[in-house]
Amino acid sequence: MEVANKHVTLKTHIEGAPKESDFELKTSPLALSLNPGSGEMIVKNLYVSIDPHQLNRMKSCSLLQKTGTGFNGIALGEEIEAYGVAKFVASDNVDFEKGDVVMGVVTWAEYSKIRRNGMIRKLDPLGFPLSYHLGILGYSGLTAYAGFFEICKPKRGEKVFVSTAAGSVGNLVGQYAKLHGCYVVGCAGSNERSLYLWSYITTFPNVQLLKEKLGFDEAFNYKEETDLNSTLKRYFPDGIDIYFDNVGAEMQEAAVANMNTFGRVAVSGVISEYVDPGKRAAPNMLQVIFKRIKIHGFLAADHVGLFQDFISTTSHHLRNGELCPLEDISDSLDSIPVAFTGLFRGDNIGKKIVKIAEE
Amino acid sequence: MEVANKHVTLKTHIEGAPKESDFELKTSPLALSLNPGSGEMIVKNLYVSIDPHQLNRMKSCSLLQKTGTGFNGIALGEEIEAYGVAKFVASDNVDFEKGDVVMGVVTWAEYSKIRRNGMIRKLDPLGFPLSYHLGILGYSGLTAYAGFFEICKPKRGEKVFVSTAAGSVGNLVGQYAKLHGCYVVGCAGSNERSLYLWSYITTFPNVQLLKEKLGFDEAFNYKEETDLNSTLKRYFPDGIDIYFDNVGAEMQEAAVANMNTFGRVAVSGVISEYVDPGKRAAPNMLQVIFKRIKIHGFLAADHVGLFQDFISTTSHHLRNGELCPLEDISDSLDSIPVAFTGLFRGDNIGKKIVKIAEE
């Protein structure tokens, strides 16, 4: 059997913020059977993850070289890798059966062909919606959990600042920090938005959402602030102990300037630098010394040893209603370019996911 | 008994690099006896330490506020605090006897009056020259030891880069790293210089000194390099694991760009920023994330728990001739302004000390 497989590709390499016109939807024939011994696998995608860091592989080779991070660029016309939850369709891998729900690295496509040794595993949904396994119980969740607990080593009562606090990782860091007994302030770009929350549609400005629904002590809209240094001084009269950084640039500088001795900066993302490589944080190093500040870049991938601990803690809190899963789900493959570019406009609230097909 | 106490003061607050004309030598009468119960103490200084970080307290209040490090500025005409080795002269503190050799925070003066609870302690020279206790066996030594072993957590065979490697701390970091089995490259400004080394006067360019006398694998003169990024790539074809930073700015950026995954930057000093607060390091944070780099400011003061360990290890290596004490000693109080300003021209080789009086 053969299907016409619709997928998203790059029409042009991206410089600066991504535009919808940088992407193209294509359809290619795909046989849903495989040669024995190929080691390949075919899955039908149900949900795919939309993440800001994907932009880093969409740049041209020369731009990629400038970042010096060793990313493999995505060729024009090639399928674009992403985390996803999918249904197993075909393979000669005896570990899987047709209809099994799997998760791992798929592509922005209706069907994905997974190479031999592709990163894919059978998924036990643990009684939760499948989409949770891309967000609060997936890589975003592990990033928040490992970054906050392992990198920041928080103590009860410490003062925590989270940027892009309405984003997929930031909202969870704030929620974990509140459960840990910290004082938490988040910043977000705030537009009044409708979102699907606890099974009903509701309208919130992000900032209000952070405080009223996620329990942050304070939240502010960075777009309304002219001097981030003074803003942080206002929200942290006793200084910041932990800054969970998702943006880099001026926000990191202002956080370091307002930091207490032995403060920690967990650098999880630098969305400002993804869009504009010339935009860099230049924290005051004299303060870094005298306040003995640690600035620490990390990837969740290094903390997979925490995965079981993360899943059991997080699912326990979810079942007790102590953590709120914040998802922003669009429908259909066609919506991916809008969904992705929206990440850089601050359109999403929580984890951005595109639903490709019905379970 | 009263003496005419000569001391160095600030004539004007310093902006940018210090000039000799910023300082003034003054003489004030000082009674060498104390009222019982004052808790004060008078010492006669033998050696005083000359350190780049002292510049940070010599700036005007408004400049100090800009640094945001909470330094207490030094008022014009006031005595200038510094580490020193001294002879006890008078006090009502029964723990000391006249003639005891002490060390701690004194002033750039012939005699210093130490306040109640001043940082001063009796010194056991352990059979070494007194000056060693300001350098290799003093605060500089502890900074190198704690910074390298505690902050950088080196593994045998790792690749270590040290800036201002001919300076008081840098030369020791390089020597410890070699003893620990690391590959070590240092950078320094190189001028041909005469120095007192192992009891004879010899002439060396710094760079040659680092390699031939201190055992560095490689050394370069940063003043001869136009593109630090390429320079470091040349000396570290397999990347840098540890960067011991004494300068900040472009050098830190280039080190981060050449760093391996899980690299560590110990920020001990940022001499570039002392002189020009507008000169800041803006390391590529995307690389900091993807290479999981840790940038860690520290002060030796937080590691006094290591002091005994540091002293026993370092004195053992000294006795075995495995560590070379690099000292640059000028004579007489009058030479302090030249000695201090020379630090910022890269004049010193090793620990800069001024000898105030004969033991």
Coordinates of C-alpha atoms in Angstrom, one line a residue, chain B residues 14-352:
Chain B
I14 CA 40.8 56.4 39.3
E15 CA 39.0 56.1 36.0
G16 CA 40.4 53.6 33.5
A17 CA 44.0 52.5 33.9
P18 CA 45.7 53.9 37.0
K19 CA 48.5 56.4 36.7
E20 CA 51.3 57.1 39.2
S21 CA 50.0 60.6 39.6
D22 CA 46.7 59.2 41.0
F23 CA 48.7 58.4 44.2
E24 CA 50.4 60.5 46.8
L25 CA 52.9 59.7 49.6
K26 CA 52.0 61.2 52.9
T27 CA 53.5 61.2 56.4
S28 CA 51.4 61.4 59.5
P29 CA 52.5 61.1 63.2
L30 CA 51.6 57.8 64.8
A31 CA 51.9 56.9 68.5
L32 CA 53.3 53.4 68.9
S33 CA 51.3 52.8 72.0
L34 CA 47.6 52.1 72.5
N35 CA 45.0 52.8 75.1
P36 CA 44.2 49.6 77.0
G37 CA 40.8 48.3 75.9
S38 CA 41.0 49.8 72.4
G39 CA 41.3 46.4 70.9
E40 CA 43.6 48.0 68.3
M41 CA 47.0 46.8 67.3
I42 CA 50.0 48.4 65.6
V43 CA 52.3 46.5 63.2
K44 CA 55.4 47.4 61.3
N45 CA 55.0 46.3 57.7
L46 CA 57.7 44.2 56.1
Y47 CA 56.1 43.2 52.8
V48 CA 52.9 44.3 51.2
S49 CA 50.9 42.8 48.4
I50 CA 50.2 44.6 45.2
D51 CA 47.0 43.3 43.5
P52 CA 45.0 44.3 40.4
H53 CA 41.7 43.9 42.2
Q54 CA 42.6 46.7 44.5
L55 CA 41.8 49.0 41.6
N56 CA 38.1 48.3 42.1
R57 CA 38.0 50.1 45.4
M58 CA 39.9 53.1 44.1
K59 CA 37.2 54.3 41.8
S60 CA 34.8 57.1 42.5
C61 CA 31.5 56.3 44.3
S62 CA 29.5 56.7 41.1
L63 CA 31.8 54.3 39.2
L64 CA 31.7 51.9 42.1
Q65 CA 27.9 52.0 42.1
K66 CA 28.0 51.1 38.4
T67 CA 29.9 48.0 39.1
G68 CA 27.2 46.9 41.4
T69 CA 29.6 44.7 43.4
G70 CA 29.0 46.5 46.8
F71 CA 32.7 47.5 47.1
N72 CA 33.5 50.1 49.8
G73 CA 35.4 52.8 48.0
I74 CA 38.6 54.3 49.4
A75 CA 38.3 57.9 50.3
L76 CA 40.9 60.3 49.1
G77 CA 43.8 60.7 51.6
E78 CA 42.7 57.5 53.4
E79 CA 45.2 54.6 53.9
I80 CA 44.8 51.8 51.3
E81 CA 44.2 48.3 52.6
A82 CA 46.4 45.5 51.3
Y83 CA 47.6 42.1 52.4
G84 CA 50.9 42.2 54.2
V85 CA 53.4 40.5 56.4
A86 CA 54.4 42.6 59.4
K87 CA 56.0 42.6 62.8
F88 CA 53.8 43.1 65.8
V89 CA 54.6 46.4 67.6
A90 CA 51.9 47.1 70.2
S91 CA 48.4 46.2 71.2
D92 CA 46.5 45.1 74.3
N93 CA 45.8 41.8 72.6
V94 CA 47.4 39.2 74.8
D95 CA 47.6 36.7 72.0
F96 CA 50.5 38.6 70.4
E97 CA 54.0 39.5 71.7
K98 CA 56.2 42.3 70.5
G99 CA 58.3 41.0 67.6
D100 CA 55.8 38.3 66.5
V101 CA 55.5 38.0 62.7
V102 CA 51.9 38.4 61.7
M103 CA 50.0 38.5 58.4
G104 CA 46.7 39.7 57.2
V105 CA 45.1 43.0 56.0
V106 CA 47.4 45.9 56.7
T107 CA 47.8 49.1 54.7
W108 CA 50.3 50.4 52.1
A109 CA 52.3 52.1 54.9
E110 CA 55.3 51.7 57.1
Y111 CA 53.2 51.1 60.1
S112 CA 49.5 50.1 60.1
K113 CA 47.0 50.4 62.9
I114 CA 44.7 47.4 62.8
R115 CA 41.2 47.9 64.1
R116 CA 39.5 45.7 66.7
N117 CA 38.7 42.3 64.9
G118 CA 41.0 43.2 62.0
M119 CA 42.0 40.3 59.8
I120 CA 45.4 39.5 61.2
R121 CA 47.0 36.3 62.5
K122 CA 50.3 35.1 63.8
L123 CA 52.4 33.6 60.9
D124 CA 54.4 30.5 61.1
P125 CA 56.8 30.9 58.1
L126 CA 57.3 27.1 57.9
G127 CA 60.9 27.7 57.0
F128 CA 60.0 29.7 53.8
P129 CA 60.8 33.3 53.1
L130 CA 58.2 35.6 54.5
S131 CA 57.3 37.0 51.1
Y132 CA 56.1 33.5 50.0
H133 CA 53.2 34.0 52.4
L134 CA 51.8 36.8 50.3
G135 CA 52.2 34.8 47.1
I136 CA 52.6 31.1 46.6
L137 CA 51.6 30.3 50.2
G138 CA 49.2 33.2 50.6
Y139 CA 46.0 34.4 49.1
S140 CA 47.2 34.2 45.5
G141 CA 48.2 30.6 46.0
L142 CA 44.9 29.7 47.6
T143 CA 43.0 31.4 44.7
A144 CA 44.9 29.3 42.2
Y145 CA 44.5 26.1 44.3
A146 CA 40.8 26.5 45.1
G147 CA 40.0 27.8 41.7
F148 CA 41.7 25.1 39.8
F149 CA 40.9 22.1 42.0
E150 CA 37.5 23.0 43.5
I151 CA 35.9 25.1 40.7
C152 CA 37.4 23.5 37.6
K153 CA 37.5 19.9 39.0
P154 CA 40.3 18.9 36.6
K155 CA 40.9 15.4 35.3
R156 CA 44.3 14.1 34.3
G157 CA 45.0 14.8 30.6
E158 CA 42.5 17.6 30.3
K159 CA 43.4 20.7 28.3
V160 CA 43.8 23.9 30.3
F161 CA 44.2 27.4 29.2
V162 CA 45.3 30.1 31.6
S163 CA 45.3 33.9 30.8
T164 CA 47.7 36.3 32.5
A165 CA 49.7 33.2 33.0
A166 CA 52.8 35.1 34.2
G167 CA 50.6 36.8 36.9
S168 CA 50.5 36.0 40.6
V169 CA 47.6 33.5 40.3
G170 CA 47.9 32.4 36.7
N171 CA 51.5 31.1 36.9
L172 CA 50.4 28.9 39.9
V173 CA 47.3 27.5 38.1
G174 CA 49.6 26.5 35.2
Q175 CA 52.0 24.8 37.6
Y176 CA 49.3 23.0 39.5
A177 CA 47.8 21.9 36.2
K178 CA 51.1 20.4 35.0
L179 CA 51.6 18.6 38.3
H180 CA 48.0 17.2 37.8
G181 CA 48.9 15.8 34.4
C182 CA 47.1 18.3 32.2
Y183 CA 48.1 19.9 28.9
V184 CA 48.6 23.6 29.7
V185 CA 48.9 26.7 27.5
G186 CA 49.3 30.1 29.0
C187 CA 49.1 33.6 27.5
A188 CA 50.9 36.7 28.7
G189 CA 52.1 40.0 27.5
S190 CA 55.7 39.4 26.8
N191 CA 58.5 41.8 27.3
E192 CA 62.0 40.8 28.0
R193 CA 62.4 41.2 31.7
S194 CA 64.9 40.7 34.5
L195 CA 63.7 38.9 37.5
Y196 CA 64.8 37.3 40.7
L197 CA 64.4 33.6 40.3
W198 CA 65.8 30.9 42.5
S199 CA 68.2 33.4 44.0
Y200 CA 69.8 34.6 40.8
I201 CA 68.9 37.4 38.4
T202 CA 68.0 36.3 35.0
T203 CA 66.5 37.7 31.8
F204 CA 63.5 36.1 30.1
P205 CA 60.6 37.0 27.9
N206 CA 57.5 35.9 29.8
V207 CA 56.5 33.4 27.2
Q208 CA 59.8 31.7 27.3
L209 CA 59.7 31.7 31.1
L210 CA 56.3 30.0 31.1
K211 CA 57.6 27.2 29.0
E212 CA 61.2 26.8 30.1
K213 CA 60.9 27.5 33.8
L214 CA 57.3 26.7 34.7
G215 CA 56.8 23.7 32.4
F216 CA 53.8 25.0 30.5
D217 CA 53.4 23.0 27.3
E218 CA 52.9 26.1 25.2
A219 CA 52.7 29.9 25.8
F220 CA 52.0 32.8 23.6
N221 CA 52.1 36.6 23.7
Y222 CA 48.6 37.8 23.2
K223 CA 49.9 41.2 22.0
E224 CA 51.3 39.5 18.9
E225 CA 47.9 37.8 18.0
T226 CA 45.3 39.5 15.9
D227 CA 42.5 36.8 16.0
L228 CA 42.3 35.2 19.5
N229 CA 39.8 32.6 18.2
S230 CA 42.3 31.3 15.6
T231 CA 45.2 31.5 18.1
L232 CA 43.4 29.3 20.6
K233 CA 42.4 26.9 17.8
R234 CA 46.0 26.6 16.9
Y235 CA 47.1 25.8 20.5
F236 CA 44.1 23.6 21.2
P237 CA 43.4 21.6 18.1
D238 CA 41.4 19.2 20.4
G239 CA 39.6 22.0 22.3
I240 CA 39.8 23.5 25.7
D241 CA 38.4 21.7 28.8
I242 CA 39.3 24.3 31.4
Y243 CA 39.8 28.0 31.1
F244 CA 41.1 29.9 34.1
D245 CA 40.1 33.4 33.3
N246 CA 41.9 36.4 34.7
V247 CA 41.0 38.9 32.0
G248 CA 37.4 38.6 30.8
A249 CA 36.3 40.3 27.5
E250 CA 37.5 38.9 24.1
M251 CA 39.7 36.3 25.6
Q252 CA 36.8 34.7 27.5
E253 CA 34.7 34.8 24.3
A254 CA 37.5 33.1 22.3
A255 CA 38.0 30.5 25.0
V256 CA 34.3 29.6 25.1
A257 CA 34.3 29.4 21.3
N258 CA 37.2 26.8 21.5
M259 CA 35.8 24.9 24.4
N260 CA 34.9 21.2 24.5
T261 CA 31.6 19.9 25.8
F262 CA 31.3 20.1 29.6
G263 CA 34.0 22.8 29.6
R264 CA 34.5 24.9 32.7
V265 CA 35.5 28.6 32.9
A266 CA 36.7 29.6 36.4
V267 CA 36.4 33.4 36.5
S268 CA 39.1 34.6 38.9
G269 CA 39.6 38.1 37.6
V270 CA 38.6 40.3 34.7
I271 CA 41.4 42.8 34.5
S272 CA 39.9 44.1 31.2
E273 CA 36.8 45.2 33.1
Y274 CA 38.6 46.6 36.0
V275 CA 40.2 49.2 33.7
D276 CA 37.2 49.6 31.4
P277 CA 33.8 48.7 32.8
G278 CA 32.3 49.0 29.2
K279 CA 34.6 46.1 28.1
R280 CA 32.6 42.9 28.8
A281 CA 32.7 39.4 27.7
A282 CA 29.7 38.3 25.6
P283 CA 30.3 34.6 25.2
N284 CA 28.2 32.8 22.7
M285 CA 25.4 31.5 24.9
L286 CA 24.1 29.1 22.3
Q287 CA 27.5 27.4 22.6
V288 CA 27.3 27.6 26.4
I289 CA 24.1 25.6 26.1
F290 CA 25.1 23.1 23.5
K291 CA 28.5 22.5 25.0
R292 CA 27.0 22.5 28.5
I293 CA 29.6 25.0 29.6
K294 CA 29.8 26.3 33.2
I295 CA 31.1 29.8 33.8
H296 CA 31.8 30.2 37.5
G297 CA 32.9 33.3 39.4
F298 CA 34.7 32.6 42.7
L299 CA 36.6 34.1 45.5
A300 CA 39.3 32.2 47.5
A301 CA 37.7 33.6 50.6
D302 CA 34.9 31.0 50.2
H303 CA 37.5 28.2 50.3
V304 CA 39.4 28.8 53.5
G305 CA 38.3 25.3 54.5
L306 CA 40.9 24.2 52.0
F307 CA 43.7 26.2 53.6
Q308 CA 45.5 23.5 55.5
D309 CA 45.3 21.1 52.5
F310 CA 46.6 23.9 50.2
I311 CA 49.5 24.7 52.6
S312 CA 50.6 21.1 53.1
T313 CA 50.3 20.3 49.4
T314 CA 52.0 23.4 48.2
S315 CA 54.8 23.4 50.8
H316 CA 55.5 19.8 50.0
H317 CA 55.9 20.6 46.3
L318 CA 58.0 23.6 47.1
R319 CA 60.4 21.5 49.2
N320 CA 60.6 19.0 46.4
G321 CA 61.4 21.7 43.9
E322 CA 58.3 20.8 41.9
L323 CA 56.8 24.3 42.2
C324 CA 58.6 27.5 41.3
P325 CA 57.8 30.6 43.4
L326 CA 57.5 33.5 41.0
E327 CA 58.0 36.8 42.8
D328 CA 58.6 40.3 41.6
I329 CA 59.7 42.3 44.6
S330 CA 60.3 46.1 44.6
D331 CA 62.0 47.9 47.4
S332 CA 60.5 50.6 49.6
L333 CA 57.1 52.1 50.1
D334 CA 57.9 54.8 47.6
S335 CA 57.9 52.3 44.8
I336 CA 54.2 51.3 45.4
P337 CA 52.6 53.6 42.8
V338 CA 54.9 52.3 40.1
A339 CA 54.5 48.7 41.2
F340 CA 50.7 49.0 41.2
T341 CA 50.3 50.8 37.9
G342 CA 52.8 48.3 36.4
L343 CA 50.3 45.5 37.0
F344 CA 48.1 47.0 34.3
R345 CA 50.9 47.3 31.9
G346 CA 51.8 43.7 32.5
D347 CA 55.1 44.7 34.0
N348 CA 55.1 42.1 36.8
I349 CA 56.2 38.5 36.5
G350 CA 54.6 36.5 39.2
K351 CA 53.5 37.9 42.5
K352 CA 54.1 41.6 42.8

